[in-house]
Coordinates of C-alpha atoms and ligand atoms in Angstrom, one line a residue:
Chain Y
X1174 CA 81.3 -109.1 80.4
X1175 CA 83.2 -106.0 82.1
X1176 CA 81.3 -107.1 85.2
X1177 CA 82.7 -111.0 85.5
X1178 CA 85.9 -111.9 86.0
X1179 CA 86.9 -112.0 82.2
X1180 CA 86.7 -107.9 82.7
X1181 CA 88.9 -106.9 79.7
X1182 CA 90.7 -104.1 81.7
X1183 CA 92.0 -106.3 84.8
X1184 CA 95.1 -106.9 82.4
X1185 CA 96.1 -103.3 82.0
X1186 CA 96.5 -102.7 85.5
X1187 CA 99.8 -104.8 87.2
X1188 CA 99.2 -104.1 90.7
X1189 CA 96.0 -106.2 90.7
X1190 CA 97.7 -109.5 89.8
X1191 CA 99.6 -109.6 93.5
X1192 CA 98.3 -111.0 96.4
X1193 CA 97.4 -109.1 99.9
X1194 CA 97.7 -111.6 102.8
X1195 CA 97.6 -114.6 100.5
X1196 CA 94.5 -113.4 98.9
X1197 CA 93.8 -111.9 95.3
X1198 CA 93.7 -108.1 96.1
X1199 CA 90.1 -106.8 95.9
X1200 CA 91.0 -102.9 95.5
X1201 CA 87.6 -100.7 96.0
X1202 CA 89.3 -97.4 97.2
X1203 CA 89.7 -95.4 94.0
X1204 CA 88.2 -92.8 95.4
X1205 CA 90.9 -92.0 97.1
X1206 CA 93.5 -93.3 94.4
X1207 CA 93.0 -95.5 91.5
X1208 CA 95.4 -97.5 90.3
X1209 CA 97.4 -97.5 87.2
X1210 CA 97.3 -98.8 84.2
X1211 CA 100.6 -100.2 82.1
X1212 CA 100.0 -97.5 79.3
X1213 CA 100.4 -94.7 81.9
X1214 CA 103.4 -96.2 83.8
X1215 CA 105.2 -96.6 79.9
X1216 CA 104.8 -92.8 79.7
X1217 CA 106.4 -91.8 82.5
X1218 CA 109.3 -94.6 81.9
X1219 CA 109.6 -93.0 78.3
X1220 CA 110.0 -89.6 79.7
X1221 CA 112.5 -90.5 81.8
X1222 CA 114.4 -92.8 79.7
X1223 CA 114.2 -90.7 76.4
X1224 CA 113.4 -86.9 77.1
X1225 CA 114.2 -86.1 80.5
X1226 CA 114.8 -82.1 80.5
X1227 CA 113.4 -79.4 81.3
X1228 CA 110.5 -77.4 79.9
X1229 CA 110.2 -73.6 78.2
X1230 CA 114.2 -73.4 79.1
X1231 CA 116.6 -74.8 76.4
X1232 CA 116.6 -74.8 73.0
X1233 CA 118.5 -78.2 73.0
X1234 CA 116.2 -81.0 71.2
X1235 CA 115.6 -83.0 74.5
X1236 CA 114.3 -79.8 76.0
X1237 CA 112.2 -79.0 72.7
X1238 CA 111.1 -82.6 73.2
X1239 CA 109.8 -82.3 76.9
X1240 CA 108.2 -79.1 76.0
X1241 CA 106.1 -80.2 72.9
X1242 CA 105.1 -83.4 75.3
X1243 CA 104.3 -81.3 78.3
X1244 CA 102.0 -78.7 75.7
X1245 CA 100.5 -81.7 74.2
X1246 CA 99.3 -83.4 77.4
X1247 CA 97.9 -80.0 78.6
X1248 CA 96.1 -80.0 74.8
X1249 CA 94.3 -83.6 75.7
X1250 CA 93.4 -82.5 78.7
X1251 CA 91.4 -79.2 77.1
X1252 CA 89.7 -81.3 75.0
X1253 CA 89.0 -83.9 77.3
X1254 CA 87.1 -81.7 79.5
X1255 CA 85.6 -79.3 76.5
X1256 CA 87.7 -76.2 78.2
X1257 CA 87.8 -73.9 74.8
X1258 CA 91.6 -73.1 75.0
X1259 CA 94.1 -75.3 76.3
X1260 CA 95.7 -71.7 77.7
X1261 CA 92.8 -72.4 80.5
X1262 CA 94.0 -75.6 81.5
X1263 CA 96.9 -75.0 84.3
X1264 CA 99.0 -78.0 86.2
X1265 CA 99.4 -78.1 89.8
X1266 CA 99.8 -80.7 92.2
X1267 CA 96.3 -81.8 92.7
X1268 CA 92.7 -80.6 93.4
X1269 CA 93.5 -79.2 96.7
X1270 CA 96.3 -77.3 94.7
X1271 CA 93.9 -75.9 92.6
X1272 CA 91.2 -75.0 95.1
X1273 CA 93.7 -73.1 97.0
X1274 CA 94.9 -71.1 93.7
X1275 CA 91.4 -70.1 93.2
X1276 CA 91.1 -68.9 97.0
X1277 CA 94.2 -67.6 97.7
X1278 CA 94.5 -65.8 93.4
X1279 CA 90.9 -65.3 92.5
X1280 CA 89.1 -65.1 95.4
X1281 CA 91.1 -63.2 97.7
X1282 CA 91.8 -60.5 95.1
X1283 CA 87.9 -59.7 93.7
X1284 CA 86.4 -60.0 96.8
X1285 CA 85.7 -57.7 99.7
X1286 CA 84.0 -57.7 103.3
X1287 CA 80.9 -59.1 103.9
X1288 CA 80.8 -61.0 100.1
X1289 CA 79.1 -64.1 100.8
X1290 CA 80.5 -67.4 99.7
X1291 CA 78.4 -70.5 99.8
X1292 CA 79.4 -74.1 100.3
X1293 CA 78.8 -77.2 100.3
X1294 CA 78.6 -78.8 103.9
X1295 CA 78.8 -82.1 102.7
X1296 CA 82.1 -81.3 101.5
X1297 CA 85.8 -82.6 101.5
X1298 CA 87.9 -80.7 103.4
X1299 CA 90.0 -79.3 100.7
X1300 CA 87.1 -77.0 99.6
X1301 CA 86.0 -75.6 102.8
X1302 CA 88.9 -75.2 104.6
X1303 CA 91.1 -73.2 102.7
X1304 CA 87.3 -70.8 102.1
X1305 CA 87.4 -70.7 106.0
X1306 CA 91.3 -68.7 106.0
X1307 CA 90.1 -66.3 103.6
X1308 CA 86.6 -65.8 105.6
X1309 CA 88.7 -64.6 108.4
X1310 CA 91.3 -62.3 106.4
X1311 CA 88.6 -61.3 104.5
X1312 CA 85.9 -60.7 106.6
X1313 CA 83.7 -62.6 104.4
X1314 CA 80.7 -64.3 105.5
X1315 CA 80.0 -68.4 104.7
X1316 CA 76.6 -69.8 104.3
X1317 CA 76.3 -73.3 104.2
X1318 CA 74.0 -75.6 101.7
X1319 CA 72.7 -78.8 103.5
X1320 CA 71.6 -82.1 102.0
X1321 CA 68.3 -83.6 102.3
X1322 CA 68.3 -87.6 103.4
X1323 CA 69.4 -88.7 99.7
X1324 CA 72.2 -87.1 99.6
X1325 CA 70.6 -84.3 97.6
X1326 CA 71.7 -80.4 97.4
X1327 CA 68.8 -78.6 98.9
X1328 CA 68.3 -75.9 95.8
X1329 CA 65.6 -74.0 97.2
X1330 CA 68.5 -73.1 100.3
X1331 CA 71.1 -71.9 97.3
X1332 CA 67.8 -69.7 96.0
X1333 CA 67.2 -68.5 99.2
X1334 CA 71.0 -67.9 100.3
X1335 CA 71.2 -66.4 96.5
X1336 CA 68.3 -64.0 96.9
X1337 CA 69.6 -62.8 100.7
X1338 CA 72.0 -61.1 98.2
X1339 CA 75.8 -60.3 98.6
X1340 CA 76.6 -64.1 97.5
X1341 CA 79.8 -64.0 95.2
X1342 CA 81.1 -67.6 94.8
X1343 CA 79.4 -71.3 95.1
X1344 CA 81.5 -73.4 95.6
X1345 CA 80.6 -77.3 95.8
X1346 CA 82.0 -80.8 94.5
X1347 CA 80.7 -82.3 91.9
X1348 CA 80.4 -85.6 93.3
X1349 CA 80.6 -86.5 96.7
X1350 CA 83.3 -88.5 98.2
X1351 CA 81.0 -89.8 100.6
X1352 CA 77.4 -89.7 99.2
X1353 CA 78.6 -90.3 95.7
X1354 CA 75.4 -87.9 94.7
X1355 CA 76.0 -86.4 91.6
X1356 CA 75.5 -82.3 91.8
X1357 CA 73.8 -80.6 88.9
X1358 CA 76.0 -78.3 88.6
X1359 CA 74.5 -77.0 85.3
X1360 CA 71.5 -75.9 87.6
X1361 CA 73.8 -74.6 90.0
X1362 CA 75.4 -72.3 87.7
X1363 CA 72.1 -71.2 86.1
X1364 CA 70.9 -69.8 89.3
X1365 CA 74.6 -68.5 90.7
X1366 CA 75.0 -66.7 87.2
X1367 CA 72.0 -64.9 87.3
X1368 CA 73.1 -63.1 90.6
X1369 CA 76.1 -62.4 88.8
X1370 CA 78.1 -64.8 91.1
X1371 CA 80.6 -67.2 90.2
X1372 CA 80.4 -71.5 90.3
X1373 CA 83.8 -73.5 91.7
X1374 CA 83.3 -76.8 91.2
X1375 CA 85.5 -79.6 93.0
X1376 CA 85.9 -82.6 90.5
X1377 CA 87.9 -84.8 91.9
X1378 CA 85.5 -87.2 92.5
X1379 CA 84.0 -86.7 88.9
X1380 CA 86.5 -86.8 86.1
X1381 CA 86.8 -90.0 84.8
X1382 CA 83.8 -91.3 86.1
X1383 CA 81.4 -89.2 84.1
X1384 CA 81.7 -87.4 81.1
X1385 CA 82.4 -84.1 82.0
X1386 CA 82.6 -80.6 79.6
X1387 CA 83.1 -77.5 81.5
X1388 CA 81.7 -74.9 78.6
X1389 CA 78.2 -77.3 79.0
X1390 CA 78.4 -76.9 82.6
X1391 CA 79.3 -73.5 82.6
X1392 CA 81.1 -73.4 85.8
X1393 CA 84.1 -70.8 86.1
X1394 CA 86.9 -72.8 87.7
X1395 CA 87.0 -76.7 87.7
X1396 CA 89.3 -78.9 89.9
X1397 CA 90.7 -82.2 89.6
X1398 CA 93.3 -84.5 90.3
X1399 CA 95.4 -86.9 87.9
X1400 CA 95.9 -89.7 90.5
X1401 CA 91.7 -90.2 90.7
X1402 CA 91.8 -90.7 86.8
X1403 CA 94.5 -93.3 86.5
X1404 CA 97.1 -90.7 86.4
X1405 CA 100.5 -90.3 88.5
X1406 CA 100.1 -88.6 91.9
X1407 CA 101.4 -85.3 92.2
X1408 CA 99.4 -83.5 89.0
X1409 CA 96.3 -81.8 89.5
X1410 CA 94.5 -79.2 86.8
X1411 CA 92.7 -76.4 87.4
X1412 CA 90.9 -74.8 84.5
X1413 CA 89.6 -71.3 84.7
X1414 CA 87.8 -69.3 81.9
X1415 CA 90.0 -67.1 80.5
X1416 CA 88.3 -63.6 81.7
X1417 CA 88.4 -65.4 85.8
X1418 CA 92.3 -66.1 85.0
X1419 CA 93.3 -62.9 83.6
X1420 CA 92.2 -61.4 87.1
X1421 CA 94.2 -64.5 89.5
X1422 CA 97.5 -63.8 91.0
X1423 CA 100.1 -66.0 91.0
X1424 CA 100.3 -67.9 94.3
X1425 CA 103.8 -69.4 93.3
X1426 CA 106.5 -67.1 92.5
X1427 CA 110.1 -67.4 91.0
X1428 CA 111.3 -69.4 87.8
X1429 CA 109.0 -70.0 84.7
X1430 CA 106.0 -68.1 85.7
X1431 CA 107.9 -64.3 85.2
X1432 CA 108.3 -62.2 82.0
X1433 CA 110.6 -59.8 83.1
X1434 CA 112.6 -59.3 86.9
X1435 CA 113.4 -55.9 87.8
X1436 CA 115.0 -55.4 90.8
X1437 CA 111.8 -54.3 92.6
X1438 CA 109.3 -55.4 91.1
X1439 CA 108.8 -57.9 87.9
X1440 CA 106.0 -58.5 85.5
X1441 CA 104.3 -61.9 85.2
X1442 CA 104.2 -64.5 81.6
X1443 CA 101.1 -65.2 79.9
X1444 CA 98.5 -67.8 80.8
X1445 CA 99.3 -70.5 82.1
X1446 CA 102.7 -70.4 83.0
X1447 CA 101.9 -67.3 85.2
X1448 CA 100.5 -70.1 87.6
X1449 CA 103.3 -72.7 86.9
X1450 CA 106.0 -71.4 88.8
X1451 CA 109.2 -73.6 89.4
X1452 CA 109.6 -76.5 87.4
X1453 CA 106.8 -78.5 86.9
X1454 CA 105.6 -82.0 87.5
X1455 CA 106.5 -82.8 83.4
X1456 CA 106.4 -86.6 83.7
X1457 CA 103.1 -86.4 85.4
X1458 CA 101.8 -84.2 83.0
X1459 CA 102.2 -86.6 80.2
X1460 CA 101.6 -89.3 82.4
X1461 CA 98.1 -87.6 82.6
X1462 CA 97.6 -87.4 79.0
X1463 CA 98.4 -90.9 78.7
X1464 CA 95.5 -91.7 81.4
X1465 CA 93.4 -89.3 79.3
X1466 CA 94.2 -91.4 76.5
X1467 CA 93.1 -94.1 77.8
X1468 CA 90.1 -93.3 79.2
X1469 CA 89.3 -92.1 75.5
X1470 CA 90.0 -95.4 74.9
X1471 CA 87.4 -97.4 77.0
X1472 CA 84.7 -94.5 76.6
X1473 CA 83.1 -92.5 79.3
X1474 CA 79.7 -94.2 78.3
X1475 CA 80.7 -97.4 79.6
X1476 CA 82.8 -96.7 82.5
X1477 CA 79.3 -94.9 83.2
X1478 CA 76.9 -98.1 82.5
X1479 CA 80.0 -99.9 84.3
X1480 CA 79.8 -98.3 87.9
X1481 CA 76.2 -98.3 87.5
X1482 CA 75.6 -101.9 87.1
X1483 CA 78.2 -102.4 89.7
X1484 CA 75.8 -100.3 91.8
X1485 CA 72.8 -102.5 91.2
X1486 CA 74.6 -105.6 92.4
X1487 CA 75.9 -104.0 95.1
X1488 CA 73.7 -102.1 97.1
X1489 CA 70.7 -104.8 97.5
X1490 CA 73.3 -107.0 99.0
X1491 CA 74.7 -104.1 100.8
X1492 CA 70.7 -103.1 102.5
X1493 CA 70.4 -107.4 103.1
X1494 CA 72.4 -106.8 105.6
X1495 CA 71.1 -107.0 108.9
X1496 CA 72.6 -103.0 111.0
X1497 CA 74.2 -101.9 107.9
X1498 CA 73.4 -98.3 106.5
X1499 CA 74.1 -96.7 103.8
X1500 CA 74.7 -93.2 103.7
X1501 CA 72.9 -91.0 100.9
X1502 CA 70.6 -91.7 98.0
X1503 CA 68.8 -95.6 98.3
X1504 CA 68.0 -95.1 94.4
X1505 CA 71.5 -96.7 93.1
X1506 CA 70.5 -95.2 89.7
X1507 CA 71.3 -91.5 91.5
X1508 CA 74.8 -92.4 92.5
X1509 CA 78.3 -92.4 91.6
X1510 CA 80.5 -95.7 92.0
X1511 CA 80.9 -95.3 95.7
X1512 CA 79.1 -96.4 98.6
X1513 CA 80.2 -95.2 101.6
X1514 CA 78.3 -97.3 105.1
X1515 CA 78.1 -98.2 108.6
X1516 CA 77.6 -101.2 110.7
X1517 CA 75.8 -100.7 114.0
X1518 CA 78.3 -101.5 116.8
X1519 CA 81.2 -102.2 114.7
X1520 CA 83.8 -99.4 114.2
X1521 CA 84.4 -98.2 110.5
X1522 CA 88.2 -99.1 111.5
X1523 CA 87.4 -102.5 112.5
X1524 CA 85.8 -103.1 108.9
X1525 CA 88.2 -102.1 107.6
X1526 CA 90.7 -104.3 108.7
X1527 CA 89.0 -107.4 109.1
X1528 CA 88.3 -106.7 105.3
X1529 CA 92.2 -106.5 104.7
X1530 CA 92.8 -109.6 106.1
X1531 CA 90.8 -111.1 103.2
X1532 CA 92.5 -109.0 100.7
X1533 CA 89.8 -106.1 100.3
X1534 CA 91.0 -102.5 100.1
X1535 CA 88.5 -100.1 101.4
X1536 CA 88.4 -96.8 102.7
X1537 CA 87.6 -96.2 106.6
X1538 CA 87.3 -92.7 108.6
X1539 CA 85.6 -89.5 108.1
X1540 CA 87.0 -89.2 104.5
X1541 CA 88.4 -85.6 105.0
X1542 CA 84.9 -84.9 105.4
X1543 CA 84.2 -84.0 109.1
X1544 CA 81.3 -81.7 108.7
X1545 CA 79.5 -84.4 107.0
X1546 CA 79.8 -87.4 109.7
X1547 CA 79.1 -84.6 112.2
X1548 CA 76.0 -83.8 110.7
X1549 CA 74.9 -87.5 110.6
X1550 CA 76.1 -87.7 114.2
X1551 CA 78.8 -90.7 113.2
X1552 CA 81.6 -90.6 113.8
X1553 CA 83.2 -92.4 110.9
X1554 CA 81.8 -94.4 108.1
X1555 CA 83.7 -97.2 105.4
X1556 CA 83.6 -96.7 101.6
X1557 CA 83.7 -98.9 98.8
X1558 CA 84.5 -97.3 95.5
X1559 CA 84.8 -98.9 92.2
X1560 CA 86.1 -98.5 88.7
X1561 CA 86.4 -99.8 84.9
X1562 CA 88.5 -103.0 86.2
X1563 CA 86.0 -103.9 89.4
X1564 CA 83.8 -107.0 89.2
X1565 CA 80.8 -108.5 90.9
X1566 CA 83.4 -110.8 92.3
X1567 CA 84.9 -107.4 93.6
X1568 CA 81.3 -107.0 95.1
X1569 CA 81.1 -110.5 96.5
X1570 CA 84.3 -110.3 98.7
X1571 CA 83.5 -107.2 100.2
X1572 CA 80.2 -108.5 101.1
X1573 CA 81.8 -112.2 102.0
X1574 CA 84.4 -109.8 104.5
X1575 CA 81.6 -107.3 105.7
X1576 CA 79.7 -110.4 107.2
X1577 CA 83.2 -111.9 108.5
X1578 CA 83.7 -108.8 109.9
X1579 CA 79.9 -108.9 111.8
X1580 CA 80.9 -112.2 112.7
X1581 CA 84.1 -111.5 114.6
X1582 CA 82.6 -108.4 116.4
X1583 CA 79.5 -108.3 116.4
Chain P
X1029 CA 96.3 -114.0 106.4
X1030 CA 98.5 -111.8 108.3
X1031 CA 98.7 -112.0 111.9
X1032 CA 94.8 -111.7 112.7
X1033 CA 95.1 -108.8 114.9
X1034 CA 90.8 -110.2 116.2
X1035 CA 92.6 -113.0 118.9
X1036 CA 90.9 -114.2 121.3
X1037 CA 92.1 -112.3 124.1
X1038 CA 92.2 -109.0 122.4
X1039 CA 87.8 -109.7 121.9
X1040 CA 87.8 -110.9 125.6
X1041 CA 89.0 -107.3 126.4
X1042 CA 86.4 -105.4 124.0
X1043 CA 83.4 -107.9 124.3
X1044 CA 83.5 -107.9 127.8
X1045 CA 84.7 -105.2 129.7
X1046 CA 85.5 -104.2 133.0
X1047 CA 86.3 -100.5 133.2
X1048 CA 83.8 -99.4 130.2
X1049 CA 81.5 -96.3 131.8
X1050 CA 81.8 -93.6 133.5
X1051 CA 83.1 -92.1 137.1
X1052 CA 80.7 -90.1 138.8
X1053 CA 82.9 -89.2 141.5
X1054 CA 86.1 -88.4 138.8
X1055 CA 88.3 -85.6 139.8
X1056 CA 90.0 -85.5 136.3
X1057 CA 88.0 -86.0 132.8
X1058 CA 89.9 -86.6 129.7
X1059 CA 89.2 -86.4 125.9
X1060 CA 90.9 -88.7 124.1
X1061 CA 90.3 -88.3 120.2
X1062 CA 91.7 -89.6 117.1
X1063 CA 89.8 -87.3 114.2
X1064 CA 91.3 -89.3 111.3
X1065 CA 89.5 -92.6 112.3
X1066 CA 86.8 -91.0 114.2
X1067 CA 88.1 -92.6 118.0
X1068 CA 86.6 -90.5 120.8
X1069 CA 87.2 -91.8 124.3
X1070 CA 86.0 -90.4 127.1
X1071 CA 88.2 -91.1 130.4
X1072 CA 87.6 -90.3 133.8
X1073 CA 89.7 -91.0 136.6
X1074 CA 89.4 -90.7 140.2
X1075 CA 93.2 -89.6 142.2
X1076 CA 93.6 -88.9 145.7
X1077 CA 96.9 -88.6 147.1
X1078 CA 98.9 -89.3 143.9
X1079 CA 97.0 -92.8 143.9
X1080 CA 94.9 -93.6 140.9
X1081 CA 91.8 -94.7 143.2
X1082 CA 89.6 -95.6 140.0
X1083 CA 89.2 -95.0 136.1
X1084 CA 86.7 -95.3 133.4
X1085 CA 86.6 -94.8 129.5
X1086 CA 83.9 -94.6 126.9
X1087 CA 82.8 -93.9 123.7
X1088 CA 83.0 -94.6 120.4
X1089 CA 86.3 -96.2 119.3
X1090 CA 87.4 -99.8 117.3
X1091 CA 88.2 -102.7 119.1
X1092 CA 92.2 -102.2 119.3
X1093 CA 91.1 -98.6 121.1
X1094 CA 88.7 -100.2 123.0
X1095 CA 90.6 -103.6 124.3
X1096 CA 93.7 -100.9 125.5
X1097 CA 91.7 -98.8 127.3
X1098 CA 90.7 -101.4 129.4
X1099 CA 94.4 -102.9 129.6
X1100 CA 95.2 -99.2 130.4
X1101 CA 92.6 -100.2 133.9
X1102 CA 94.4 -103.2 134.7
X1103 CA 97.4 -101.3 135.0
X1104 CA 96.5 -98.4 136.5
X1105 CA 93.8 -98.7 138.7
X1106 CA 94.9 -98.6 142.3
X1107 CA 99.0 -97.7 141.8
X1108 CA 100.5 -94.4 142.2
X1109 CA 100.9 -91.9 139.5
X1110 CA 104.4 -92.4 138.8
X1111 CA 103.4 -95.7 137.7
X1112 CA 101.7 -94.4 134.7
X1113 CA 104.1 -91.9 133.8
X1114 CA 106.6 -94.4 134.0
X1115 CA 104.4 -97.1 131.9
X1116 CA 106.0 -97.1 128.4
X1117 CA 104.3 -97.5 125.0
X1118 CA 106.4 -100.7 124.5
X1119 CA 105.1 -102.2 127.4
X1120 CA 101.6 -101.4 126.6
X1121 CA 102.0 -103.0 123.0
X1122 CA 103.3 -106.2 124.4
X1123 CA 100.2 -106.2 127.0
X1124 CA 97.9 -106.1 124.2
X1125 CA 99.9 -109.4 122.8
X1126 CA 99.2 -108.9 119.1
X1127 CA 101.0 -107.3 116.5
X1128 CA 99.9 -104.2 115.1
X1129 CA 100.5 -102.3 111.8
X1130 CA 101.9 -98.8 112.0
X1131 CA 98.2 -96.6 111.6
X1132 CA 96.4 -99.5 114.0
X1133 CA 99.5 -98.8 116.6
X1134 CA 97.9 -95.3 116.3
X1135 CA 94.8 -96.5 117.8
X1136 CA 96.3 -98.9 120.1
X1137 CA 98.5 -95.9 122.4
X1138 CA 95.4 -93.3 121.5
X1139 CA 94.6 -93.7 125.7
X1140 CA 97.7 -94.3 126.8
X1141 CA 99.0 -91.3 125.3
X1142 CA 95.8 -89.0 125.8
X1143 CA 96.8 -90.1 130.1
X1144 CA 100.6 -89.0 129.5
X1145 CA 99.8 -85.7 127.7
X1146 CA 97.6 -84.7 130.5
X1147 CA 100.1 -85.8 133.4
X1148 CA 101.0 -82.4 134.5
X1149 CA 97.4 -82.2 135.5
X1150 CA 97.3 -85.3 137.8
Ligands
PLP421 C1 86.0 -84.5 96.6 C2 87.4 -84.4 96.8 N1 88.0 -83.2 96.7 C3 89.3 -83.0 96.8 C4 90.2 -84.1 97.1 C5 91.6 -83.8 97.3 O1 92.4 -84.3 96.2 P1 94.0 -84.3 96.3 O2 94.3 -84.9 97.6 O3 94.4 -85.1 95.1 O4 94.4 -82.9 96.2 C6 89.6 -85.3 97.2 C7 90.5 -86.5 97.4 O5 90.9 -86.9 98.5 C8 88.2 -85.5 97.0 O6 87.7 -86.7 97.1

């Protein structure tokens, strides 16, 4: 039924009863944002309507308010991802945030010349890039792990990069913005763990799409972003086990994250707030749980069996088409809801926008993923990525406007 | 549907061009990229004597790249320098006779501008 156009969840999302150049919007770039349902927009009108003030400050009952919402967002969220205390869970602004708090806090204070760190070179750029500045203030040395022609993390290269010794952190997304291939990441931080180095996994891509636990995994810092999961832009978690945090610096100083100011030095507050200097995003916190909430709601399972099926209708039509090609794994039953393509001759800019004309939102570039297109030798590619509210009707339009768009410049 | 930015004259430009390739004898080679959407032109031009003798572009770039590159030629070719420098962005828009949304603009003055940013050289 999700799959048809009498998908239950259509109705909790306003923005997808307008109309884009007279047509019904067809919106298939959630990888990049999804879009938000009612119950998440309510929250943050509630905040600001009924306890606007701000958090750990006053004693006044608004501020008491704010606080307990802001704690009990941050709660959801620990639980949502099986983190063990919600202490671990910390807000920023987003998954680059939260990358860059583990480079610029963890990494750049436990590591030392010539540590290794491996990555992933299919990669967005928000976990290479800010690896690459502390490679050069570091002296630290970056080894790459390719994919094979599925999409697929070669393993055997991490063993090999692992046994070459020195390796400290592996760093790699969990899904792929661009593949959609699914990282085992629970292999990954078997083998990392046994040389005694530690896993960072990107999640953007991930959370909310499959059911994710960080103590299963076992990874030691996790990244994600609210605005991929139905949340407001503009929060981000990172969690960190506790040991990993107790040895981060702060990367933002002033307000909220101190305990006591001298005037030469100071001494920083307990976990989390350490990292949470200024005021924070509050609204978007509790505009997160409420996404959390309602993801509870629906169930991971199905979101899970909803991409999936999604997938099977899709790509069939998708190979049918004469110069299209997909990029990563043919098997649909190895991907995430995303398929990212390109069309022989036709620009990944020209797609797109014939595919606006008829309403259809999609995704066209390198996807802050450079290395990756290099390494194909393309130069751009156009992505279609789904969620709970997409239909085969969804499907049918982007096909219909893929074929226009053949049509036209072909 | 908006404005379809795909008119006839804009394809004529892409689907059949005059000044796609590549100058052998060019005294001045040009990259012109756009990283975000993946453009990357290739121009050469030929200049004797503060006179824009010739001018090619290739590459991989969409159709609103593409179609002003070779308006770019049909402005150019054979005109002094100062004719370029003095060719505005405004102009070039209008040339390309359809109306653009703010990131396709991007593409549109991508080898316009790439020419302008390299004028000290010419
Ligand atoms: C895999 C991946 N990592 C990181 C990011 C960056 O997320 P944000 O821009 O929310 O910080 C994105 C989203 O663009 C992504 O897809």
């Amino acid at each position: 039924m999700e799959q048809n156009q009498n998908n239950p969840y259509i109705k909790d999302f306003p923005i997808l009863f307008r109309t884009v150049n007279s047509n019904r919007l067809t919106y298939l770039d959630n990888a990049a944002t999804t879009q938000k349902p009612t119950a998440v927009i309510a929250a943050l009108t509630d905040f600001y309507t009924q306890h606007n003030a701000n958090v750990h400050r006053g004693i006044h009952t608004l501020s008491e308010e704010a606080t307990d919402m802001y704690e009990s967002a941050r709660e959801k969220i620990a639980q949502f991802i099986g983190a063990p205390t919600s202490s671990e869970i910390i807000f920023t602004s987003g998954s680059t945030e939260s990358l860059n708090l583990v480079v610029a806090g963890w990494a750049a204070n436990n590591l030392v010349s010539n540590d290794v760190v491996v990555l992933n070179s299919t990669d967005h750029h928000s976990n290479l890039v800010a690896w690459q500045m502390l490679a050069k203030t570091l002296d630290l040395k970056l080894k790459y792990l390719s994919v094979d022609a599925n999409g697929e993390l070669d393993l055997v290269q991490l063993k090999t990069y692992l046994n070459e010794g020195n390796v400290k952190v592996v760093s790699t997304s969990h899904i792929s913005n661009v593949l959609g291939t699914v990282n085992n990441i629970k292999e990954i931080c078997k083998l990392a763990h046994a040389v005694g180095a530690k896993v960072v996994v990107d999640g953007a891509q991930a959370v909310s799409h499959i059911p994710v636990n960080v103590q299963s995994l076992d990874c030691d810092f996790y990244a994600f972003s609210g605005h991929k999961m139905f949340g407001p832009m503009g929060i981000g978690v990172l969690f960190g086990k506790r040991s990993l945090l107790e040895n981060t610096n702060p990367i933002k100083f002033g307000g909220g994250m101190i305990s006591t100011v001298g005037l030469e030095s100071s001494t920083w507050a307990t976990i989390p707030e350490r990292f949470e200097g200024g005021t924070p995003s509050v609204a978007d916190a509790i505009g997160l749980g409420a996404a959390v909430d309602y993801i509870n709601n629906i169930g991971l399972e199905k979101i899970v069996a909803h991409e999936s099926s999604l997938n099977a209708y899709l790509i069939p039509k998708l190979n049918s088409i004469k110069g299209l090609h997909i990029l990563g794994s043919a098997d649909f039953t190895k991907r995430a809801g995303l398929v990212s393509f390109y069309v022989d001759g036709i620009h990944s800019h020209d797609v797109a926008s014939v595919l606006s004309t008829v309403g259809v939102a999609v995704r066209s570039g390198h996807h802050c993923a450079m290395p990756l297109h290099k390494g194909m030798s393309i130069a751009s590619s156009t992505r279609a990525s789904y969620h709970i509210y997409n239909t085969y009707a969804d499907m049918d339009a982007l096909v219909n406007g893929i074929n226009t768009a053949i049509k036209i410049l072909g | 549907m908006e404005d379809n930015i795909y008119r006839e004259q804009l394809m004529e430009l892409f689907k059949n061009p005059a000044y796609r390739g590549h100058l052998n004898n060019a005294t001045l080679t040009l990259n012109a990229n756009n990283p975000m959407c993946g453009d990357e032109l290739i121009i050469t031009l030929a200049i004797k004597d503060g006179v824009i003798k010739d001018y090619r572009y290739d590459g991989e770039a969409c159709a609103v790249s593409l179609a002003s590159a070779e308006i770019l030629g049909e402005q150019i070719i054979g005109e002094p320098i100062t004719k370029l420098i003095s060719l505005t962005k405004e102009e070039l828009l209008k040339l390309l006779g359809v109306q653009l949304t703010t990131s396709r603009v991007k593409c549109a003055l991508l080898p316009l501008e790439t020419l302008k940013d390299a004028s000290t050289q010419l």
